[in-house]
Short mmCIF file of C-alpha atoms and ligand atoms in Angstrom, two decimals:
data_model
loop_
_atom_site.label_atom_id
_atom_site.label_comp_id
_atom_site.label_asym_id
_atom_site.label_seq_id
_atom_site.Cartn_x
_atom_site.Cartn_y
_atom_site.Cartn_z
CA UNK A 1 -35.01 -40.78 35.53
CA UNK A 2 -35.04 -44.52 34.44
CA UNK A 3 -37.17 -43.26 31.26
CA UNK A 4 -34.75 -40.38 30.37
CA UNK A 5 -32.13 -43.40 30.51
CA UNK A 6 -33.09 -45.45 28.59
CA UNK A 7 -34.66 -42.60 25.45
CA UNK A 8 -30.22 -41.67 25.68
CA UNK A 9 -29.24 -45.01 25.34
CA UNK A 10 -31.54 -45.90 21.94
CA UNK A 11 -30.49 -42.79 20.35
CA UNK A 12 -26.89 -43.88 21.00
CA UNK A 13 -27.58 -46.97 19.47
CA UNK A 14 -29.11 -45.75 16.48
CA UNK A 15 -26.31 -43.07 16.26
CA UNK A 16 -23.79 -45.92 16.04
CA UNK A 17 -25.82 -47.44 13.56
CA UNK A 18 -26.01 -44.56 11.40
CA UNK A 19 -22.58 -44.10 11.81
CA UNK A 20 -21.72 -47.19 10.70
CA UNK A 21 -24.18 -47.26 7.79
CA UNK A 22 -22.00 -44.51 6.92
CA UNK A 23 -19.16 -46.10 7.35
CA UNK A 24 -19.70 -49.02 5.54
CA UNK A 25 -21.23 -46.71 2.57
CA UNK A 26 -17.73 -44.81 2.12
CA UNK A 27 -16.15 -48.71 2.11
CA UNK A 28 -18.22 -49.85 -0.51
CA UNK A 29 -17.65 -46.77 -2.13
CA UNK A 30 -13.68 -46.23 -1.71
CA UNK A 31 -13.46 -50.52 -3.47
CA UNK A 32 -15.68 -49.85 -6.37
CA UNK A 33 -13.51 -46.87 -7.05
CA UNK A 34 -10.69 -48.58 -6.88
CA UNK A 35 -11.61 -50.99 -9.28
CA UNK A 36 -13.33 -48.48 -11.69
CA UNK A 37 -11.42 -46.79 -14.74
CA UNK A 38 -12.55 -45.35 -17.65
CA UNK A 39 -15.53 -43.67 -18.48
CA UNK A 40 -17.26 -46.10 -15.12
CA UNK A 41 -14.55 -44.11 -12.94
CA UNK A 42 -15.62 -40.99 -14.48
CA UNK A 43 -19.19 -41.50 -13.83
CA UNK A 44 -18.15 -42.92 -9.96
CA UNK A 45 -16.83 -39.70 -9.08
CA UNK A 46 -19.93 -37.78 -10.12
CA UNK A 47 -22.12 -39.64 -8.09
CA UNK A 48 -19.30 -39.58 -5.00
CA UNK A 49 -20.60 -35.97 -5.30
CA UNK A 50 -24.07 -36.04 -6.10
CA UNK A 51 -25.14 -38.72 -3.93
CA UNK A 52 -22.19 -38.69 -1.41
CA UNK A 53 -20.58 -35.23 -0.74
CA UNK A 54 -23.11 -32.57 -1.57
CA UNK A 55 -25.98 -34.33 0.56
CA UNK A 56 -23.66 -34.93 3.21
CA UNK A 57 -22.85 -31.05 3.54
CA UNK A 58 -26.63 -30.00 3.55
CA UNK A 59 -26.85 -32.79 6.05
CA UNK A 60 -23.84 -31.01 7.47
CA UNK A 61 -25.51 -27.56 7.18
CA UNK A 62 -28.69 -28.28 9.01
CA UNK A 63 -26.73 -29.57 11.65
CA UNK A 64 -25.23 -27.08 12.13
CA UNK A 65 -27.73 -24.27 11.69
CA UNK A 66 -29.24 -25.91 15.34
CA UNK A 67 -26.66 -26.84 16.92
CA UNK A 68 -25.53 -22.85 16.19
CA UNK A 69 -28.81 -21.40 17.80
CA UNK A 70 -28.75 -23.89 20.68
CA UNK A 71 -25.72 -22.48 21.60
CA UNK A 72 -24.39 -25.68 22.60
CA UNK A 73 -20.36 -24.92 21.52
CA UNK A 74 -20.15 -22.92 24.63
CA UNK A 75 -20.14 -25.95 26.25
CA UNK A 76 -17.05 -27.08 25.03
CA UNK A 77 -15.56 -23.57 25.86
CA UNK A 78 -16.05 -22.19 22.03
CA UNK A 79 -16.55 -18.96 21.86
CA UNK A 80 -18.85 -19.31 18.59
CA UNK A 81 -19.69 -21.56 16.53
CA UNK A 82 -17.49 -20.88 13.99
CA UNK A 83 -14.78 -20.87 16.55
CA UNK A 84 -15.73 -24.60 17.67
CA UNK A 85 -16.05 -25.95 14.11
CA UNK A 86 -12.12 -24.87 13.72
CA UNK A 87 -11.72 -26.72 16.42
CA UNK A 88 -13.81 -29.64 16.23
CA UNK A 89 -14.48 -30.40 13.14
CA UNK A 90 -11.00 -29.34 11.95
CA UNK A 91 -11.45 -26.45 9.54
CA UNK A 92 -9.79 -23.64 8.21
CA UNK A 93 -11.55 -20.57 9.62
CA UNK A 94 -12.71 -19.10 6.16
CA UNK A 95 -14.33 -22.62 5.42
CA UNK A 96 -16.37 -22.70 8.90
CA UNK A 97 -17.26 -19.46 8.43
CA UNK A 98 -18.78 -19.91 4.95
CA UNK A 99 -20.61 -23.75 5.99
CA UNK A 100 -22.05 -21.18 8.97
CA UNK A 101 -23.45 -19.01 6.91
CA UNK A 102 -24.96 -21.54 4.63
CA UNK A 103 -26.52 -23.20 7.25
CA UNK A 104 -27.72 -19.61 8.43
CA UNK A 105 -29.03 -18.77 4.53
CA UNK A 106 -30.06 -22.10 3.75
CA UNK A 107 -32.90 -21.41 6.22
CA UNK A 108 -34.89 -19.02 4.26
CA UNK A 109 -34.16 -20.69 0.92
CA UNK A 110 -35.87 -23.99 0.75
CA UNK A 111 -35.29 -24.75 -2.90
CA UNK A 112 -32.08 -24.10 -2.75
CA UNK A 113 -31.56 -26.76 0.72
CA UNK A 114 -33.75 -28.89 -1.38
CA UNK A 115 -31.39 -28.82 -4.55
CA UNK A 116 -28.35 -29.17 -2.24
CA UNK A 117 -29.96 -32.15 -0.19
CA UNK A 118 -30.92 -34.29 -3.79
CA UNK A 119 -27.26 -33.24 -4.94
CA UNK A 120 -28.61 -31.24 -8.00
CA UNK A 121 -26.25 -28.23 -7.18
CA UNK A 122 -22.46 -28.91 -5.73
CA UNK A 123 -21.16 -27.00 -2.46
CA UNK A 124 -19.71 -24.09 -4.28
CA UNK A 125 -22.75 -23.10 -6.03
CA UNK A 126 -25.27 -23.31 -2.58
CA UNK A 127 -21.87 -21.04 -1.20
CA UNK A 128 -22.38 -18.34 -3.63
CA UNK A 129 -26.47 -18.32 -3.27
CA UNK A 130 -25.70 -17.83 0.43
CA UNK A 131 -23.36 -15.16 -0.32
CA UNK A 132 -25.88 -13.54 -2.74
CA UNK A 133 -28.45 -13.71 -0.01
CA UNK A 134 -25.91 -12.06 2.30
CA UNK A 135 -25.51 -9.21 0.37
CA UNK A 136 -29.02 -8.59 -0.81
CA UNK A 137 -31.29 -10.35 1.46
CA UNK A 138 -32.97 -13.70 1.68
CA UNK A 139 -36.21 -12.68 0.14
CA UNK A 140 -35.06 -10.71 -3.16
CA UNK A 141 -32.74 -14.83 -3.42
CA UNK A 142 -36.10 -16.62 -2.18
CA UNK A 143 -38.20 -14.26 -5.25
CA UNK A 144 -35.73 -15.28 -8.05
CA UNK A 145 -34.53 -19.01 -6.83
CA UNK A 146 -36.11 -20.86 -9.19
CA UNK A 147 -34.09 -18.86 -11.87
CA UNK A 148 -30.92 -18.77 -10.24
CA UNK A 149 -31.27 -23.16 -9.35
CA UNK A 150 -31.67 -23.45 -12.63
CA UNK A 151 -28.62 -21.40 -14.15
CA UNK A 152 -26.74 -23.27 -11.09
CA UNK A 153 -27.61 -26.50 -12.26
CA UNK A 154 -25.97 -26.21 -16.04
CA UNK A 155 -22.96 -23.75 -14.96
CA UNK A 156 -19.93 -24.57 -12.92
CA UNK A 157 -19.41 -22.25 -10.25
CA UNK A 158 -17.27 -19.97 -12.26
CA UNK A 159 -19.62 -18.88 -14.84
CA UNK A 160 -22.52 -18.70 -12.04
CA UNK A 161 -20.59 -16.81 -10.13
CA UNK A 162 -21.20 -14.12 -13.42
CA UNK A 163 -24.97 -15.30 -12.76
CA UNK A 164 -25.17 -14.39 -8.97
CA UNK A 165 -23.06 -11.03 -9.46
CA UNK A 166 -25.21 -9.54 -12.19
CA UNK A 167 -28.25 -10.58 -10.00
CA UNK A 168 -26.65 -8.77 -7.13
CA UNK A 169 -26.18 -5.86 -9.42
CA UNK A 170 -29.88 -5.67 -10.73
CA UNK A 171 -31.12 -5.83 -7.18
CA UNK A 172 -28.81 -3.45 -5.90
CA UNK A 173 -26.69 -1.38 -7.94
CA UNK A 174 -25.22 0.62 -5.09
CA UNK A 175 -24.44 -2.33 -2.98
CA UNK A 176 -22.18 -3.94 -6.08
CA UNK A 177 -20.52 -0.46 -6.43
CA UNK A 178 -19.66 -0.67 -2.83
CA UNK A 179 -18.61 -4.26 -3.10
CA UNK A 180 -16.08 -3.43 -6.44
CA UNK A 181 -14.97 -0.51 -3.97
CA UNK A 182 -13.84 -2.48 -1.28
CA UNK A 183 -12.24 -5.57 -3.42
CA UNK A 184 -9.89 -2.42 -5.32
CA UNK A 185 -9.29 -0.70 -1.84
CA UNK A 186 -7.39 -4.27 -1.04
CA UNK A 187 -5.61 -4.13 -4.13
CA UNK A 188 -2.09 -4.30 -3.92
CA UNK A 189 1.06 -6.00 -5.66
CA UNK A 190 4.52 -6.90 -3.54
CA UNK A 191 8.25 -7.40 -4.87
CA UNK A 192 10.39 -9.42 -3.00
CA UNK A 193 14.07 -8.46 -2.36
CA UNK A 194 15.88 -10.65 -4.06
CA UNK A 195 17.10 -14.26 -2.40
CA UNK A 196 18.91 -17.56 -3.56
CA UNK A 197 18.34 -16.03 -7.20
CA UNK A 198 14.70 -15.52 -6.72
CA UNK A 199 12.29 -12.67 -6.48
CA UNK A 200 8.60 -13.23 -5.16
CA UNK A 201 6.24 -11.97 -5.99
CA UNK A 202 2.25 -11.55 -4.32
CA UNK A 203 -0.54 -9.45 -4.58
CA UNK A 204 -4.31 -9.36 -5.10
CA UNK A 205 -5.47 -7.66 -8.29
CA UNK A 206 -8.83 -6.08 -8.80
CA UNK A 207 -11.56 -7.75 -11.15
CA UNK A 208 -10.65 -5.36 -13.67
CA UNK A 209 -7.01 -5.26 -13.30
CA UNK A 210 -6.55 -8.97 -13.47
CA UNK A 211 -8.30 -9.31 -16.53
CA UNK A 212 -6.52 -6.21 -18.23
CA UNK A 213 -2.99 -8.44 -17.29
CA UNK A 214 -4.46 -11.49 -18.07
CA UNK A 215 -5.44 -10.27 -21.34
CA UNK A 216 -1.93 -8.73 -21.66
CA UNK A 217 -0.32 -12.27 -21.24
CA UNK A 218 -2.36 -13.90 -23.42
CA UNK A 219 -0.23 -13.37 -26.96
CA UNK A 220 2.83 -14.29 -25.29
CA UNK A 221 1.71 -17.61 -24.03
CA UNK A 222 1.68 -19.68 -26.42
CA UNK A 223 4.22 -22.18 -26.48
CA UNK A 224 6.80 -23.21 -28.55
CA UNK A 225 7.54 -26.35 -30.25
CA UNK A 226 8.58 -29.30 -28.16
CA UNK A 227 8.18 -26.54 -25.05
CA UNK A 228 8.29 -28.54 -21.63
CA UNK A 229 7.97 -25.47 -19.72
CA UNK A 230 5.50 -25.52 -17.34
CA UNK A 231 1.88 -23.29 -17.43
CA UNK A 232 3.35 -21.01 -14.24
CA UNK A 233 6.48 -20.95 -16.18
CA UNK A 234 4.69 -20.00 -19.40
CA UNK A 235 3.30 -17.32 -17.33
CA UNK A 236 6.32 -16.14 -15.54
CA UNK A 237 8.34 -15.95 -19.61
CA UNK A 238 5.09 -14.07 -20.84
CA UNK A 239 4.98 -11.52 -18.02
CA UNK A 240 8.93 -10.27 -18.47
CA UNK A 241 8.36 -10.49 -22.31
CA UNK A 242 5.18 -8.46 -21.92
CA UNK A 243 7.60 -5.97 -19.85
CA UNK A 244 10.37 -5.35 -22.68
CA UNK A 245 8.37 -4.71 -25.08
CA UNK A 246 6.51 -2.15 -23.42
CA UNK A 247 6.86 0.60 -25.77
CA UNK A 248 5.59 -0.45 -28.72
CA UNK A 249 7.32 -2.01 -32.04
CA UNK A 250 10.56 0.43 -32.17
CA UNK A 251 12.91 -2.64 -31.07
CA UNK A 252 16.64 -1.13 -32.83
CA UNK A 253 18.18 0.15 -29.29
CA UNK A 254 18.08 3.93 -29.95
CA UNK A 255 16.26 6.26 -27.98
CA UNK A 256 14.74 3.50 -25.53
CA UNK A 257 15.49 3.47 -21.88
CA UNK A 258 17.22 0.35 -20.95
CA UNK A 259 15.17 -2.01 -18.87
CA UNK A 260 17.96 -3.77 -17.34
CA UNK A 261 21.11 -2.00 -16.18
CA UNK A 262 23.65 -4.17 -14.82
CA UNK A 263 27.23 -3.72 -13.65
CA UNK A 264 30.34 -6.11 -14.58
CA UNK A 265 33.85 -6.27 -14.61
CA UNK A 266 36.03 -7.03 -17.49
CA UNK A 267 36.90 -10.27 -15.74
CA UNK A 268 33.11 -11.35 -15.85
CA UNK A 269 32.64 -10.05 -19.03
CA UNK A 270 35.21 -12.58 -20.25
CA UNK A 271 33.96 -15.30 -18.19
CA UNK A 272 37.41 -15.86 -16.24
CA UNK A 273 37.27 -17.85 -13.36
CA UNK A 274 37.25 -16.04 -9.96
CA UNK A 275 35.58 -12.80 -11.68
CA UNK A 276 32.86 -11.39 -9.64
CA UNK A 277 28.92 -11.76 -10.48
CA UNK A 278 27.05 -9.49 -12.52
CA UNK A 279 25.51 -6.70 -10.41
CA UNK A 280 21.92 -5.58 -11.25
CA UNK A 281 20.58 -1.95 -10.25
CA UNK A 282 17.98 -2.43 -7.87
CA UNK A 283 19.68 -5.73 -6.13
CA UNK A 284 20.95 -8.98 -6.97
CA UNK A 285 23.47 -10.59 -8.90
CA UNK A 286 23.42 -12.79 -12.23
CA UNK A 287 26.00 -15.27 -13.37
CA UNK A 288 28.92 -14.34 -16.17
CA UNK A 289 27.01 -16.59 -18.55
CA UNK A 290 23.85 -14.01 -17.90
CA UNK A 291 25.97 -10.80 -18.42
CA UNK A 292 27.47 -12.32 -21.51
CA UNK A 293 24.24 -12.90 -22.85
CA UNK A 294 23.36 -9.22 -21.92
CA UNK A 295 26.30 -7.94 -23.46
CA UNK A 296 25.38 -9.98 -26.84
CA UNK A 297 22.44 -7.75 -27.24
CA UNK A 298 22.52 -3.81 -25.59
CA UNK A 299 18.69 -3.36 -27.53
CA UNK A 300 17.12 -3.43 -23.85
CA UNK A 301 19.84 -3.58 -21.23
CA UNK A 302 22.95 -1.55 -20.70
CA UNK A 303 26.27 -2.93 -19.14
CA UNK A 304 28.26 -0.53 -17.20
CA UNK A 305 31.68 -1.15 -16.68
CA UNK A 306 33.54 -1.22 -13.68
CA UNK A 307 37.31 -0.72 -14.21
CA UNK A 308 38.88 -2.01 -17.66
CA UNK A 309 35.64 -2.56 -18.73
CA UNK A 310 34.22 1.37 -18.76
CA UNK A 311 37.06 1.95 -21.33
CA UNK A 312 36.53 -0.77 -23.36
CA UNK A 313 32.61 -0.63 -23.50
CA UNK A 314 32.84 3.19 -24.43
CA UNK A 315 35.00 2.02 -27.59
CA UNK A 316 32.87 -0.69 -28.56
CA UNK A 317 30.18 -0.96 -31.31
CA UNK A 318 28.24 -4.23 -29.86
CA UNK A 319 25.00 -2.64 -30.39
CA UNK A 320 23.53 -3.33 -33.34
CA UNK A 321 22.73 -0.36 -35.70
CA UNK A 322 19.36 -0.20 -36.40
CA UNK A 323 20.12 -0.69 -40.45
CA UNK A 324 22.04 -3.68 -39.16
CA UNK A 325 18.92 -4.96 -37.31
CA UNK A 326 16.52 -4.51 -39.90
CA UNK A 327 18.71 -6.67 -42.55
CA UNK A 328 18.81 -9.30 -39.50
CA UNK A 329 14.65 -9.21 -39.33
CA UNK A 330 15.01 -9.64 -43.17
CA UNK A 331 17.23 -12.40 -43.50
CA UNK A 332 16.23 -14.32 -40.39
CA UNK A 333 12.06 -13.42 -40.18
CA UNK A 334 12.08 -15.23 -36.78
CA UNK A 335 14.44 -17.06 -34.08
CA UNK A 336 16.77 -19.19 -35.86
CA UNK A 337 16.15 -22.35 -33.73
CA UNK A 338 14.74 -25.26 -35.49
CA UNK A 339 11.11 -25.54 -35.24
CA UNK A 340 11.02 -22.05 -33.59
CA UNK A 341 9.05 -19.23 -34.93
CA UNK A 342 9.05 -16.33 -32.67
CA UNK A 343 8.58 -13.18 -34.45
CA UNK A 344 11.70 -10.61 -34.43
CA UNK A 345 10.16 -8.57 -31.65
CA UNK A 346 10.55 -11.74 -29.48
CA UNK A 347 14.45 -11.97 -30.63
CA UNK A 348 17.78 -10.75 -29.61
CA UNK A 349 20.46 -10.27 -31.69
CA UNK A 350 23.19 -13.33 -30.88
CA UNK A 351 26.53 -12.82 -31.91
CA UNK A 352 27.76 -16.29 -33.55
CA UNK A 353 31.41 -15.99 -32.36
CA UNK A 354 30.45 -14.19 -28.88
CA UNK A 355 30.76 -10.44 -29.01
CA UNK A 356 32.98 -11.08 -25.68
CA UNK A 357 35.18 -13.58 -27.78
CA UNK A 358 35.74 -10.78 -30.28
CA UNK A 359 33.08 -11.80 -32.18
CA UNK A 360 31.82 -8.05 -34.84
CA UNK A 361 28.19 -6.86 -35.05
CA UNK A 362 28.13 -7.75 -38.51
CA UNK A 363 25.02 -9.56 -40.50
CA UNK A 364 27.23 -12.81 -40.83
CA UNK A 365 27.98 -13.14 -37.35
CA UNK A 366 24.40 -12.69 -36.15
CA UNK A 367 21.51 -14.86 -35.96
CA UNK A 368 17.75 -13.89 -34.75
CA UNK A 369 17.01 -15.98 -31.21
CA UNK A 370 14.19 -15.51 -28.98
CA UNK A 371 14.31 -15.31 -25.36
CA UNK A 372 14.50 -18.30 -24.33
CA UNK A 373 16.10 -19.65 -27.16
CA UNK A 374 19.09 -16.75 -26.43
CA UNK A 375 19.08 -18.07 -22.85
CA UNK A 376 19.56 -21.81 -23.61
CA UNK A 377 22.97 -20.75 -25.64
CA UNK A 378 24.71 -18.82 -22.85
CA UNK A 379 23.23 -20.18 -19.50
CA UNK A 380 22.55 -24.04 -21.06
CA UNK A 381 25.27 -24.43 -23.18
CA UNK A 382 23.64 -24.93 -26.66
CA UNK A 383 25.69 -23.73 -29.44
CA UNK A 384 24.21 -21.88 -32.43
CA UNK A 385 26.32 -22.13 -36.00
CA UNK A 386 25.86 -21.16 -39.22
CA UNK A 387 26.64 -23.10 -42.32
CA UNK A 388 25.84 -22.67 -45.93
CA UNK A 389 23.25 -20.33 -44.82
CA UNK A 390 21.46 -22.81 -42.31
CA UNK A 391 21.56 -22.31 -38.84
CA UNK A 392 22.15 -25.06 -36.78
CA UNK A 393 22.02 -25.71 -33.01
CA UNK A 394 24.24 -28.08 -30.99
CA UNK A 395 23.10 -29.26 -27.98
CA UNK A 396 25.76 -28.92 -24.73
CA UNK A 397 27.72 -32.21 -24.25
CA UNK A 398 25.68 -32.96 -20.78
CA UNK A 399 22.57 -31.25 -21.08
CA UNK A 400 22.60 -28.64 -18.30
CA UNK A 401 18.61 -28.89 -16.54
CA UNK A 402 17.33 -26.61 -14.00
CA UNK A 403 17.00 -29.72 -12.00
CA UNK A 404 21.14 -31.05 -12.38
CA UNK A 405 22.15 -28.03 -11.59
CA UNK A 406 21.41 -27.99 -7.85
CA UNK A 407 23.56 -29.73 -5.22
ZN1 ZN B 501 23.91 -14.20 -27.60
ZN1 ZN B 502 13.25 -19.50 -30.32
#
């Protein structure tokens, strides 16, 4: 008994020593970081993961690959392993899961726990050998790891995830078919009702879906001149852009269905305070400011009047004839902001002197905007004039920001 004492109470000791080798290490570490900049910094955070992180989670992993067939959570009441490194260890179930089945993997690929161990190949590329190794077996990995260590060792994980796919795919054809099946079963998209002037959107796209959008979104990203929109803003603009002008190049109003059919009263229409919002089919509301906008341009919405309105909009000629239009494209070539050159299938028609003001859908009281552009006139209070020929835009007294407009 004495013996068995005593053998506990070294390895304690040397635990806490090793623990606070550790500890001290991450010290050291965490001050010569904060000192670094520069090209030293960059260099301090590659070896924080070459000789800090990734050794630490093989360490990690071969920990845990015993301590898993021991069976020892159950002590602690887990219910798996997985189960007690939530608990314990305080991860997210997908990431115990995967540094399980690393640890499980890593087993029958000794290069690859070798590579992890020196730091050679980051977390995220040992993850995706395990997963290969999952899905085709150990021994087809273990045949072709020297190969696959050494495309992991020049690629990020993004392009070796290409790598480990098409190896999956040459080893078992059927297997990836079943795999593309089952990632497009989950496929799905979902459109929020509207709220506080939002709509929210999720979804999970297939491999070959998202790349069909994101190939779809790609001429309409580019940004504009002095444009301090955001990337997920650039995104959101490129996606509703991408939307009206489904339908190819005809862009003069006739014969398309609207995309946007909203509902306003005279009152709005006019902008007179107390008027009700703008009602759009299929839920929500937008300001006055938004139906004016709308009612500038009819080439992709259509108002419908409620009251006063019906009569008026039924004797109206706002929308621009399509000779009209294409003496508009002529004159203008593309949005009339300065340093803007969105083509004319970008633009909307503004009327100068508002269309609601009175304003006639004639060449000199129209000037080529783009969307956002258009959108910055009515909602932001920018003015657009023309003099001499030259368009010029004013910007609102107060600039009106996203960000001042709350509260
Ligand atoms: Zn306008
Ligand atoms: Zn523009």
């Amino acid at each position: 008994m004495a013996a068995v004492q005593v053998e506990r109470t070294a390895g304690t000791q040397c635990f806490e020593a090793a623990v606070e080798k550790m500890r001290d290490g991450v010290q050291a570490m965490a001050a010569w970081i904060g000192g670094a900049d520069g090209e030293a910094l960059g260099d301090g955070l590659i070896q924080l993961r070459e000789s800090g992180i990734d050794p630490l989670e093989a360490v990690f992993a071969s920990g845990v690959r015993r301590f898993d067939k021991s069976g020892e959570f159950a002590a602690d009441g887990a219910v798996s392993v997985v189960a007690w490194l939530k608990w314990k260890c305080k991860l997210s179930g997908g990431a115990a899961a995967e540094r399980v089945e690393i640890a499980r993997q890593l087993e029958q690929l000794p290069k690859t726990e070798a590579a992890f161990a020196s730091g050679d190949i980051g977390y995220q590329h040992v993850a995706l050998m395990a997963r290969t190794a999952e899905h085709v077996g150990a021994a087809a990995v273990r045949r072709a790891e020297p190969g696959l260590l050494q495309a992991a060792q020049t690629m990020d994980p993004g392009q070796f995830t290409g790598v480990a796919k098409n190896f999956e795919h040459r080893i078992d054809a059927e297997g990836a078919l079943n795999e593309a099946n089952r990632a497009h079963a989950r496929r799905y998209l979902h459109l929020s009702e509207p709220q506080n002037g939002t709509v929210r959107i999720d979804g999970l796209l297939d491999a070959e879906g998202g790349a069909t959008l994101r190939s779809a979104l790609e001429p309409f990203m580019t940004p504009m001149k002095n444009d301090d929109r955001s990337f997920g803003q650039r995104q959101h603009d490129a996606l509703i852009e991408l939307c009206r002008q489904r339908g190819g190049d005809k862009r003069d109003g006739a014969g398309r269905r609207p995309q946007l059919i909203i509902r306003a009263s005279l009152d709005t229409l006019a902008g007179l305070p107390g008027a009700p919002a703008g009602e759009l089919e299929g839920g929500g509301t937008v300001p006055a400011a938004t139906v004016q906008r709308h009612a500038c341009d009819s080439a992709l919405s259509r108002l419908i009047g409620r009251g006063e309105l019906e009569h008026e909009l039924s004797h109206a000629t706002r929308t621009i004839p399509p000779s009209t239009r294409r003496a508009l494209e002529a004159r203008d070539r593309h949005c009339v902001f300065e340093g803007c050159d969105r083509r004319p299938s970008w633009c909307d028609g503004h009327h100068l002197v508002w269309w609601t003001r009175g304003g006639p859908t004639t060449l000199a009281n129209l000037g080529l905007l783009c969307r956002p552009h258009h959108r910055m006139v009515h909602e932001e209070g920018w003015t657009l004039e023309r003099k001499d020929g030259r368009f010029k835009a004013i910007p609102p007294p107060k600039r009106v920001t996203p960000n001042s407009r709350t509260g």
